[in-house]
Amino acid sequence: MGSEGPAGRGTPVFRVVFWRLGGIGRSRGDRARLADRHFTSCREGGGSRGNGLLQVFLKKSSGLFMKMAPKAKKEAPAPPKAEAKAKALKAKKAVLKGVHSHKKKKIWTSPTFRRPKTLRLRRQPKYPRKSAPRRNKLDHYAIIKFPLTTESAMKKIEDNNTLVFIVDVKANKHQIKQAVKKLYDIDVAKVNTLIRPDGEKKAYVRLAPDYDALDVANKIGII
Protein backbone atom coordinates (compact mmCIF):
# COMPACT_ATOMS: atom_id res chain seq x y z
CA MET A 1 0.00 0.00 0.00
CA GLY A 2 1.46 3.35 -1.05
CA SER A 3 0.99 6.51 0.95
CA GLU A 4 -0.14 9.94 -0.37
CA GLY A 5 2.90 12.27 -0.13
CA PRO A 6 5.05 12.10 2.99
CA ALA A 7 2.03 11.49 5.23
CA GLY A 8 2.20 7.72 5.00
CA ARG A 9 1.66 5.03 7.63
CA GLY A 10 3.74 5.61 10.78
CA THR A 11 4.50 9.24 9.90
CA PRO A 12 4.56 11.66 12.88
CA VAL A 13 1.61 14.04 13.12
CA PHE A 14 3.61 17.25 12.81
CA ARG A 15 5.21 15.97 9.58
CA VAL A 16 1.68 15.76 8.14
CA VAL A 17 1.04 19.29 9.41
CA PHE A 18 4.25 20.48 7.70
CA TRP A 19 3.19 18.85 4.44
CA ARG A 20 -0.41 20.12 4.57
CA LEU A 21 0.22 23.73 5.71
CA GLY A 22 3.80 24.49 4.86
CA GLY A 23 3.29 24.08 1.11
CA ILE A 24 0.13 26.18 0.60
CA GLY A 25 0.50 27.93 -2.75
CA ARG A 26 3.31 25.56 -3.89
CA SER A 27 3.40 22.55 -6.19
CA ARG A 28 3.03 18.98 -4.88
CA GLY A 29 6.79 18.22 -5.15
CA ASP A 30 7.80 21.47 -3.41
CA ARG A 31 5.35 20.75 -0.59
CA ALA A 32 6.83 17.27 -0.05
CA ARG A 33 10.44 18.54 -0.05
CA LEU A 34 9.57 21.41 2.35
CA ALA A 35 7.83 19.01 4.75
CA ASP A 36 10.83 16.62 4.69
CA ARG A 37 13.28 19.47 5.40
CA HIS A 38 11.26 20.74 8.37
CA PHE A 39 10.76 17.23 9.70
CA THR A 40 14.52 16.45 9.41
CA SER A 41 15.52 19.67 11.18
CA CYS A 42 13.04 18.94 13.98
CA ARG A 43 14.27 15.34 14.32
CA GLU A 44 17.97 16.30 14.30
CA GLY A 45 17.43 19.13 16.74
CA GLY A 46 15.61 16.78 19.10
CA GLY A 47 14.16 17.66 22.46
CA SER A 48 13.50 21.30 23.12
CA ARG A 49 14.92 22.47 19.74
CA GLY A 50 12.56 20.21 17.80
CA ASN A 51 9.62 21.30 19.87
CA GLY A 52 10.68 24.94 19.48
CA LEU A 53 10.79 24.65 15.67
CA LEU A 54 7.37 23.01 15.66
CA GLN A 55 5.97 25.80 17.84
CA VAL A 56 7.49 28.47 15.52
CA PHE A 57 6.01 26.75 12.48
CA LEU A 58 2.58 26.39 14.09
CA LYS A 59 2.72 30.05 15.18
CA LYS A 60 3.44 31.12 11.58
CA SER A 61 0.83 28.83 10.15
CA SER A 62 -1.84 30.03 12.63
CA GLY A 63 -2.36 33.06 10.34
CA LEU A 64 -3.27 30.67 7.53
CA PHE A 65 -5.84 28.99 9.75
CA MET A 66 -7.31 32.40 10.54
CA LYS A 67 -7.48 33.28 6.83
CA MET A 68 -9.07 29.95 5.95
CA ALA A 69 -11.68 30.19 8.71
CA PRO A 70 -15.13 31.36 7.50
CA LYS A 71 -15.95 34.98 8.21
CA ALA A 72 -18.58 35.64 10.83
CA LYS A 73 -21.76 37.14 9.37
CA LYS A 74 -22.43 40.73 10.26
CA GLU A 75 -25.55 41.33 12.24
CA ALA A 76 -28.39 42.92 10.30
CA PRO A 77 -28.64 46.64 10.98
CA ALA A 78 -31.50 47.80 13.13
CA PRO A 79 -34.60 48.76 11.10
CA PRO A 80 -34.92 52.49 10.47
CA LYS A 81 -37.64 54.58 12.08
CA ALA A 82 -39.89 54.55 8.99
CA GLU A 83 -40.02 50.74 8.90
CA ALA A 84 -40.64 50.58 12.63
CA LYS A 85 -43.48 53.10 12.30
CA ALA A 86 -45.07 51.16 9.42
CA LYS A 87 -44.84 47.94 11.42
CA ALA A 88 -46.48 49.62 14.42
CA LEU A 89 -49.33 51.00 12.28
CA LYS A 90 -49.91 47.56 10.75
CA ALA A 91 -50.09 46.02 14.22
CA LYS A 92 -52.50 48.77 15.35
CA LYS A 93 -54.76 48.13 12.35
CA ALA A 94 -54.73 44.39 13.05
CA VAL A 95 -55.72 45.01 16.66
CA LEU A 96 -58.58 47.39 15.74
CA LYS A 97 -60.05 45.53 12.75
CA GLY A 98 -58.90 42.02 13.45
CA VAL A 99 -56.76 39.76 11.32
CA HIS A 100 -59.59 37.73 9.76
CA SER A 101 -61.43 40.43 7.79
CA HIS A 102 -64.21 39.58 5.30
CA LYS A 103 -64.65 41.40 2.00
CA LYS A 104 -68.17 42.20 0.87
CA LYS A 105 -69.03 40.20 -2.24
CA LYS A 106 -71.10 41.59 -5.12
CA ILE A 107 -74.58 40.10 -5.34
CA TRP A 108 -75.38 38.90 -8.86
CA THR A 109 -79.05 39.22 -9.78
CA SER A 110 -78.88 37.79 -13.29
CA PRO A 111 -77.81 34.35 -14.57
CA THR A 112 -76.17 35.87 -17.66
CA PHE A 113 -72.79 37.58 -17.76
CA ARG A 114 -71.67 40.14 -20.34
CA ARG A 115 -68.02 40.71 -21.07
CA PRO A 116 -67.06 44.34 -20.36
CA LYS A 117 -66.32 46.53 -23.36
CA THR A 118 -62.63 47.28 -22.99
CA LEU A 119 -60.55 49.80 -24.92
CA ARG A 120 -60.16 48.99 -28.61
CA LEU A 121 -57.59 51.08 -30.43
CA ARG A 122 -57.96 52.10 -34.05
CA ARG A 123 -55.95 50.18 -36.60
CA GLN A 124 -52.73 51.80 -37.74
CA PRO A 125 -51.70 49.83 -40.83
CA LYS A 126 -48.13 50.05 -42.09
CA TYR A 127 -49.27 50.11 -45.73
CA PRO A 128 -52.64 50.53 -47.54
CA ARG A 129 -54.43 47.27 -48.25
CA LYS A 130 -55.86 48.74 -51.48
CA SER A 131 -53.52 50.56 -53.85
CA ALA A 132 -56.29 52.79 -55.27
CA PRO A 133 -59.86 53.54 -54.16
CA ARG A 134 -62.62 51.62 -55.91
CA ARG A 135 -64.36 53.36 -58.78
CA ASN A 136 -68.09 53.89 -58.36
CA LYS A 137 -69.49 51.75 -61.15
CA LEU A 138 -73.08 52.93 -60.64
CA ASP A 139 -72.58 56.58 -61.65
CA HIS A 140 -75.28 58.77 -63.30
CA TYR A 141 -74.29 57.59 -66.80
CA ALA A 142 -74.79 53.95 -65.73
CA ILE A 143 -78.08 54.68 -63.89
CA ILE A 144 -79.92 56.29 -66.87
CA LYS A 145 -79.66 53.90 -69.82
CA PHE A 146 -81.96 55.58 -72.40
CA PRO A 147 -85.37 57.34 -72.62
CA LEU A 148 -88.43 55.49 -73.96
CA THR A 149 -90.19 56.84 -77.08
CA THR A 150 -93.21 54.55 -77.25
CA GLU A 151 -96.77 55.87 -77.72
CA SER A 152 -97.61 55.35 -74.04
CA ALA A 153 -94.42 57.23 -73.09
CA MET A 154 -95.38 60.14 -75.38
CA LYS A 155 -98.85 60.20 -73.84
CA LYS A 156 -97.25 60.48 -70.37
CA ILE A 157 -95.11 63.43 -71.58
CA GLU A 158 -98.12 65.31 -72.91
CA ASP A 159 -100.72 64.50 -70.24
CA ASN A 160 -98.81 63.99 -66.96
CA ASN A 161 -95.61 66.09 -67.43
CA THR A 162 -93.64 62.83 -66.97
CA LEU A 163 -90.57 61.44 -68.74
CA VAL A 164 -90.03 57.68 -69.04
CA PHE A 165 -86.54 56.13 -68.82
CA ILE A 166 -85.03 52.65 -68.79
CA VAL A 167 -82.65 52.58 -65.82
CA ASP A 168 -80.24 50.17 -64.10
CA VAL A 169 -81.96 47.43 -62.09
CA LYS A 170 -79.82 48.17 -59.00
CA ALA A 171 -80.63 51.91 -58.99
CA ASN A 172 -83.15 53.20 -56.45
CA LYS A 173 -85.50 56.23 -56.71
CA HIS A 174 -83.13 58.65 -54.97
CA GLN A 175 -80.27 57.73 -57.30
CA ILE A 176 -82.55 58.09 -60.38
CA LYS A 177 -83.70 61.54 -59.20
CA GLN A 178 -80.11 62.75 -58.68
CA ALA A 179 -78.96 61.32 -62.03
CA VAL A 180 -81.79 63.09 -63.98
CA LYS A 181 -81.00 66.38 -62.21
CA LYS A 182 -77.30 66.09 -63.00
CA LEU A 183 -77.70 65.00 -66.65
CA TYR A 184 -80.54 67.27 -67.78
CA ASP A 185 -80.43 70.03 -65.13
CA ILE A 186 -84.12 69.72 -64.19
CA ASP A 187 -85.95 69.43 -60.87
CA VAL A 188 -87.88 66.20 -60.26
CA ALA A 189 -91.11 66.08 -58.25
CA LYS A 190 -91.59 62.32 -58.07
CA VAL A 191 -90.18 59.01 -59.35
CA ASN A 192 -92.13 55.77 -59.84
CA THR A 193 -90.42 52.52 -60.88
CA LEU A 194 -91.38 49.05 -62.05
CA ILE A 195 -89.61 45.94 -63.30
CA ARG A 196 -90.72 44.87 -66.77
CA PRO A 197 -91.28 41.20 -67.69
CA ASP A 198 -88.01 41.24 -69.67
CA GLY A 199 -86.10 42.17 -66.46
CA GLU A 200 -85.45 45.85 -67.25
CA LYS A 201 -86.38 48.61 -64.79
CA LYS A 202 -88.63 51.42 -66.06
CA ALA A 203 -88.73 54.79 -64.27
CA TYR A 204 -91.54 57.35 -64.57
CA VAL A 205 -89.92 60.69 -63.72
CA ARG A 206 -92.49 63.42 -62.99
CA LEU A 207 -91.04 66.91 -63.40
CA ALA A 208 -91.62 69.88 -61.13
CA PRO A 209 -94.40 72.32 -62.19
CA ASP A 210 -91.71 74.88 -63.21
CA TYR A 211 -90.54 72.59 -66.05
CA ASP A 212 -92.44 71.40 -69.13
CA ALA A 213 -91.83 67.76 -70.08
CA LEU A 214 -92.43 68.52 -73.79
CA ASP A 215 -89.66 71.17 -73.87
CA VAL A 216 -87.27 68.88 -72.00
CA ALA A 217 -88.08 66.01 -74.42
CA ASN A 218 -87.27 68.29 -77.39
CA LYS A 219 -84.04 69.35 -75.71
CA ILE A 220 -83.05 65.73 -75.07
CA GLY A 221 -84.02 64.72 -78.60
CA ILE A 222 -86.83 62.29 -77.85
CA ILE A 223 -89.30 64.08 -80.15
mmCIF file of C-alpha atoms in Angstrom, residues 5-208:
data_model
loop_
_atom_site.group_PDB
_atom_site.id
_atom_site.type_symbol
_atom_site.label_atom_id
_atom_site.label_comp_id
_atom_site.label_asym_id
_atom_site.label_seq_id
_atom_site.Cartn_x
_atom_site.Cartn_y
_atom_site.Cartn_z
ATOM 1 C CA GLY A 5 2.897 12.272 -0.131
ATOM 2 C CA PRO A 6 5.051 12.096 2.986
ATOM 3 C CA ALA A 7 2.033 11.494 5.227
ATOM 4 C CA GLY A 8 2.198 7.722 4.998
ATOM 5 C CA ARG A 9 1.661 5.035 7.630
ATOM 6 C CA GLY A 10 3.740 5.608 10.783
ATOM 7 C CA THR A 11 4.496 9.238 9.902
ATOM 8 C CA PRO A 12 4.560 11.660 12.875
ATOM 9 C CA VAL A 13 1.610 14.036 13.119
ATOM 10 C CA PHE A 14 3.606 17.253 12.814
ATOM 11 C CA ARG A 15 5.212 15.974 9.580
ATOM 12 C CA VAL A 16 1.676 15.759 8.140
ATOM 13 C CA VAL A 17 1.042 19.290 9.414
ATOM 14 C CA PHE A 18 4.247 20.480 7.702
ATOM 15 C CA TRP A 19 3.189 18.853 4.439
ATOM 16 C CA ARG A 20 -0.411 20.119 4.571
ATOM 17 C CA LEU A 21 0.217 23.727 5.714
ATOM 18 C CA GLY A 22 3.804 24.490 4.859
ATOM 19 C CA GLY A 23 3.286 24.082 1.115
ATOM 20 C CA ILE A 24 0.134 26.185 0.598
ATOM 21 C CA GLY A 25 0.502 27.930 -2.753
ATOM 22 C CA ARG A 26 3.308 25.561 -3.890
ATOM 23 C CA SER A 27 3.402 22.547 -6.192
ATOM 24 C CA ARG A 28 3.026 18.976 -4.879
ATOM 25 C CA GLY A 29 6.788 18.219 -5.155
ATOM 26 C CA ASP A 30 7.800 21.473 -3.407
ATOM 27 C CA ARG A 31 5.350 20.751 -0.585
ATOM 28 C CA ALA A 32 6.826 17.271 -0.050
ATOM 29 C CA ARG A 33 10.444 18.545 -0.049
ATOM 30 C CA LEU A 34 9.571 21.408 2.349
ATOM 31 C CA ALA A 35 7.831 19.010 4.746
ATOM 32 C CA ASP A 36 10.835 16.621 4.691
ATOM 33 C CA ARG A 37 13.276 19.466 5.396
ATOM 34 C CA HIS A 38 11.257 20.737 8.369
ATOM 35 C CA PHE A 39 10.757 17.227 9.695
ATOM 36 C CA THR A 40 14.521 16.447 9.409
ATOM 37 C CA SER A 41 15.516 19.674 11.183
ATOM 38 C CA CYS A 42 13.044 18.944 13.979
ATOM 39 C CA ARG A 43 14.275 15.344 14.321
ATOM 40 C CA GLU A 44 17.972 16.299 14.302
ATOM 41 C CA GLY A 45 17.432 19.133 16.739
ATOM 42 C CA GLY A 46 15.610 16.779 19.097
ATOM 43 C CA GLY A 47 14.164 17.660 22.458
ATOM 44 C CA SER A 48 13.504 21.295 23.125
ATOM 45 C CA ARG A 49 14.925 22.474 19.742
ATOM 46 C CA GLY A 50 12.564 20.215 17.803
ATOM 47 C CA ASN A 51 9.621 21.299 19.871
ATOM 48 C CA GLY A 52 10.676 24.940 19.476
ATOM 49 C CA LEU A 53 10.789 24.654 15.669
ATOM 50 C CA LEU A 54 7.369 23.014 15.657
ATOM 51 C CA GLN A 55 5.969 25.803 17.844
ATOM 52 C CA VAL A 56 7.487 28.466 15.521
ATOM 53 C CA PHE A 57 6.006 26.750 12.475
ATOM 54 C CA LEU A 58 2.579 26.394 14.092
ATOM 55 C CA LYS A 59 2.719 30.051 15.180
ATOM 56 C CA LYS A 60 3.445 31.125 11.578
ATOM 57 C CA SER A 61 0.826 28.828 10.155
ATOM 58 C CA SER A 62 -1.839 30.029 12.628
ATOM 59 C CA GLY A 63 -2.363 33.059 10.336
ATOM 60 C CA LEU A 64 -3.266 30.667 7.529
ATOM 61 C CA PHE A 65 -5.839 28.988 9.753
ATOM 62 C CA MET A 66 -7.306 32.402 10.541
ATOM 63 C CA LYS A 67 -7.485 33.282 6.833
ATOM 64 C CA MET A 68 -9.067 29.950 5.946
ATOM 65 C CA ALA A 69 -11.677 30.194 8.708
ATOM 66 C CA PRO A 70 -15.131 31.357 7.505
ATOM 67 C CA LYS A 71 -15.950 34.983 8.214
ATOM 68 C CA ALA A 72 -18.584 35.640 10.825
ATOM 69 C CA LYS A 73 -21.758 37.140 9.367
ATOM 70 C CA LYS A 74 -22.427 40.735 10.257
ATOM 71 C CA GLU A 75 -25.546 41.329 12.236
ATOM 72 C CA ALA A 76 -28.390 42.916 10.304
ATOM 73 C CA PRO A 77 -28.643 46.637 10.976
ATOM 74 C CA ALA A 78 -31.505 47.799 13.128
ATOM 75 C CA PRO A 79 -34.600 48.760 11.100
ATOM 76 C CA PRO A 80 -34.917 52.490 10.470
ATOM 77 C CA LYS A 81 -37.642 54.583 12.076
ATOM 78 C CA ALA A 82 -39.885 54.554 8.990
ATOM 79 C CA GLU A 83 -40.019 50.741 8.899
ATOM 80 C CA ALA A 84 -40.643 50.576 12.634
ATOM 81 C CA LYS A 85 -43.485 53.098 12.301
ATOM 82 C CA ALA A 86 -45.073 51.162 9.421
ATOM 83 C CA LYS A 87 -44.840 47.944 11.420
ATOM 84 C CA ALA A 88 -46.477 49.620 14.419
ATOM 85 C CA LEU A 89 -49.326 51.001 12.282
ATOM 86 C CA LYS A 90 -49.908 47.562 10.746
ATOM 87 C CA ALA A 91 -50.086 46.023 14.221
ATOM 88 C CA LYS A 92 -52.497 48.767 15.354
ATOM 89 C CA LYS A 93 -54.759 48.127 12.350
ATOM 90 C CA ALA A 94 -54.726 44.393 13.048
ATOM 91 C CA VAL A 95 -55.725 45.013 16.663
ATOM 92 C CA LEU A 96 -58.577 47.387 15.744
ATOM 93 C CA LYS A 97 -60.054 45.532 12.752
ATOM 94 C CA GLY A 98 -58.904 42.019 13.454
ATOM 95 C CA VAL A 99 -56.759 39.763 11.319
ATOM 96 C CA HIS A 100 -59.595 37.732 9.759
ATOM 97 C CA SER A 101 -61.433 40.429 7.785
ATOM 98 C CA HIS A 102 -64.212 39.577 5.298
ATOM 99 C CA LYS A 103 -64.647 41.402 1.996
ATOM 100 C CA LYS A 104 -68.174 42.200 0.872
ATOM 101 C CA LYS A 105 -69.035 40.200 -2.242
ATOM 102 C CA LYS A 106 -71.097 41.586 -5.123
ATOM 103 C CA ILE A 107 -74.577 40.101 -5.344
ATOM 104 C CA TRP A 108 -75.377 38.898 -8.855
ATOM 105 C CA THR A 109 -79.049 39.222 -9.777
ATOM 106 C CA SER A 110 -78.882 37.786 -13.289
ATOM 107 C CA PRO A 111 -77.814 34.355 -14.569
ATOM 108 C CA THR A 112 -76.165 35.874 -17.659
ATOM 109 C CA PHE A 113 -72.788 37.584 -17.759
ATOM 110 C CA ARG A 114 -71.666 40.136 -20.344
ATOM 111 C CA ARG A 115 -68.019 40.712 -21.074
ATOM 112 C CA PRO A 116 -67.064 44.344 -20.358
ATOM 113 C CA LYS A 117 -66.320 46.526 -23.363
ATOM 114 C CA THR A 118 -62.629 47.281 -22.989
ATOM 115 C CA LEU A 119 -60.553 49.796 -24.918
ATOM 116 C CA ARG A 120 -60.163 48.993 -28.606
ATOM 117 C CA LEU A 121 -57.589 51.082 -30.430
ATOM 118 C CA ARG A 122 -57.956 52.104 -34.051
ATOM 119 C CA ARG A 123 -55.946 50.181 -36.598
ATOM 120 C CA GLN A 124 -52.734 51.805 -37.739
ATOM 121 C CA PRO A 125 -51.698 49.829 -40.832
ATOM 122 C CA LYS A 126 -48.134 50.045 -42.090
ATOM 123 C CA TYR A 127 -49.269 50.106 -45.731
ATOM 124 C CA PRO A 128 -52.636 50.533 -47.542
ATOM 125 C CA ARG A 129 -54.430 47.266 -48.255
ATOM 126 C CA LYS A 130 -55.862 48.740 -51.484
ATOM 127 C CA SER A 131 -53.521 50.561 -53.849
ATOM 128 C CA ALA A 132 -56.287 52.791 -55.267
ATOM 129 C CA PRO A 133 -59.859 53.541 -54.159
ATOM 130 C CA ARG A 134 -62.617 51.617 -55.912
ATOM 131 C CA ARG A 135 -64.360 53.360 -58.778
ATOM 132 C CA ASN A 136 -68.094 53.895 -58.362
ATOM 133 C CA LYS A 137 -69.495 51.747 -61.149
ATOM 134 C CA LEU A 138 -73.076 52.929 -60.636
ATOM 135 C CA ASP A 139 -72.582 56.579 -61.649
ATOM 136 C CA HIS A 140 -75.283 58.774 -63.297
ATOM 137 C CA TYR A 141 -74.286 57.587 -66.800
ATOM 138 C CA ALA A 142 -74.794 53.955 -65.735
ATOM 139 C CA ILE A 143 -78.076 54.676 -63.895
ATOM 140 C CA ILE A 144 -79.919 56.293 -66.868
ATOM 141 C CA LYS A 145 -79.661 53.903 -69.818
ATOM 142 C CA PHE A 146 -81.961 55.577 -72.401
ATOM 143 C CA PRO A 147 -85.371 57.336 -72.624
ATOM 144 C CA LEU A 148 -88.431 55.488 -73.956
ATOM 145 C CA THR A 149 -90.187 56.844 -77.082
ATOM 146 C CA THR A 150 -93.212 54.551 -77.249
ATOM 147 C CA GLU A 151 -96.767 55.866 -77.721
ATOM 148 C CA SER A 152 -97.606 55.350 -74.036
ATOM 149 C CA ALA A 153 -94.416 57.230 -73.087
ATOM 150 C CA MET A 154 -95.383 60.143 -75.383
ATOM 151 C CA LYS A 155 -98.846 60.195 -73.837
ATOM 152 C CA LYS A 156 -97.247 60.481 -70.371
ATOM 153 C CA ILE A 157 -95.110 63.426 -71.580
ATOM 154 C CA GLU A 158 -98.120 65.309 -72.911
ATOM 155 C CA ASP A 159 -100.724 64.505 -70.236
ATOM 156 C CA ASN A 160 -98.809 63.992 -66.960
ATOM 157 C CA ASN A 161 -95.606 66.087 -67.434
ATOM 158 C CA THR A 162 -93.640 62.826 -66.969
ATOM 159 C CA LEU A 163 -90.569 61.444 -68.744
ATOM 160 C CA VAL A 164 -90.032 57.676 -69.035
ATOM 161 C CA PHE A 165 -86.535 56.128 -68.823
ATOM 162 C CA ILE A 166 -85.027 52.648 -68.786
ATOM 163 C CA VAL A 167 -82.653 52.585 -65.815
ATOM 164 C CA ASP A 168 -80.240 50.170 -64.104
ATOM 165 C CA VAL A 169 -81.957 47.435 -62.088
ATOM 166 C CA LYS A 170 -79.822 48.166 -58.996
ATOM 167 C CA ALA A 171 -80.633 51.915 -58.994
ATOM 168 C CA ASN A 172 -83.150 53.204 -56.454
ATOM 169 C CA LYS A 173 -85.500 56.229 -56.713
ATOM 170 C CA HIS A 174 -83.131 58.646 -54.966
ATOM 171 C CA GLN A 175 -80.272 57.731 -57.299
ATOM 172 C CA ILE A 176 -82.550 58.092 -60.380
ATOM 173 C CA LYS A 177 -83.702 61.539 -59.197
ATOM 174 C CA GLN A 178 -80.111 62.754 -58.679
ATOM 175 C CA ALA A 179 -78.964 61.322 -62.029
ATOM 176 C CA VAL A 180 -81.789 63.087 -63.984
ATOM 177 C CA LYS A 181 -80.999 66.381 -62.209
ATOM 178 C CA LYS A 182 -77.299 66.088 -62.996
ATOM 179 C CA LEU A 183 -77.698 65.002 -66.647
ATOM 180 C CA TYR A 184 -80.542 67.269 -67.779
ATOM 181 C CA ASP A 185 -80.435 70.033 -65.135
ATOM 182 C CA ILE A 186 -84.120 69.720 -64.191
ATOM 183 C CA ASP A 187 -85.954 69.433 -60.870
ATOM 184 C CA VAL A 188 -87.880 66.203 -60.262
ATOM 185 C CA ALA A 189 -91.110 66.076 -58.249
ATOM 186 C CA LYS A 190 -91.593 62.320 -58.070
ATOM 187 C CA VAL A 191 -90.179 59.009 -59.348
ATOM 188 C CA ASN A 192 -92.130 55.766 -59.838
ATOM 189 C CA THR A 193 -90.422 52.525 -60.875
ATOM 190 C CA LEU A 194 -91.381 49.054 -62.054
ATOM 191 C CA ILE A 195 -89.611 45.941 -63.302
ATOM 192 C CA ARG A 196 -90.719 44.871 -66.773
ATOM 193 C CA PRO A 197 -91.276 41.198 -67.686
ATOM 194 C CA ASP A 198 -88.007 41.241 -69.669
ATOM 195 C CA GLY A 199 -86.104 42.165 -66.457
ATOM 196 C CA GLU A 200 -85.449 45.853 -67.246
ATOM 197 C CA LYS A 201 -86.383 48.612 -64.793
ATOM 198 C CA LYS A 202 -88.627 51.418 -66.057
ATOM 199 C CA ALA A 203 -88.727 54.789 -64.274
ATOM 200 C CA TYR A 204 -91.541 57.354 -64.571
ATOM 201 C CA VAL A 205 -89.925 60.691 -63.724
ATOM 202 C CA ARG A 206 -92.490 63.420 -62.993
ATOM 203 C CA LEU A 207 -91.036 66.912 -63.403
ATOM 204 C CA ALA A 208 -91.620 69.883 -61.128
#
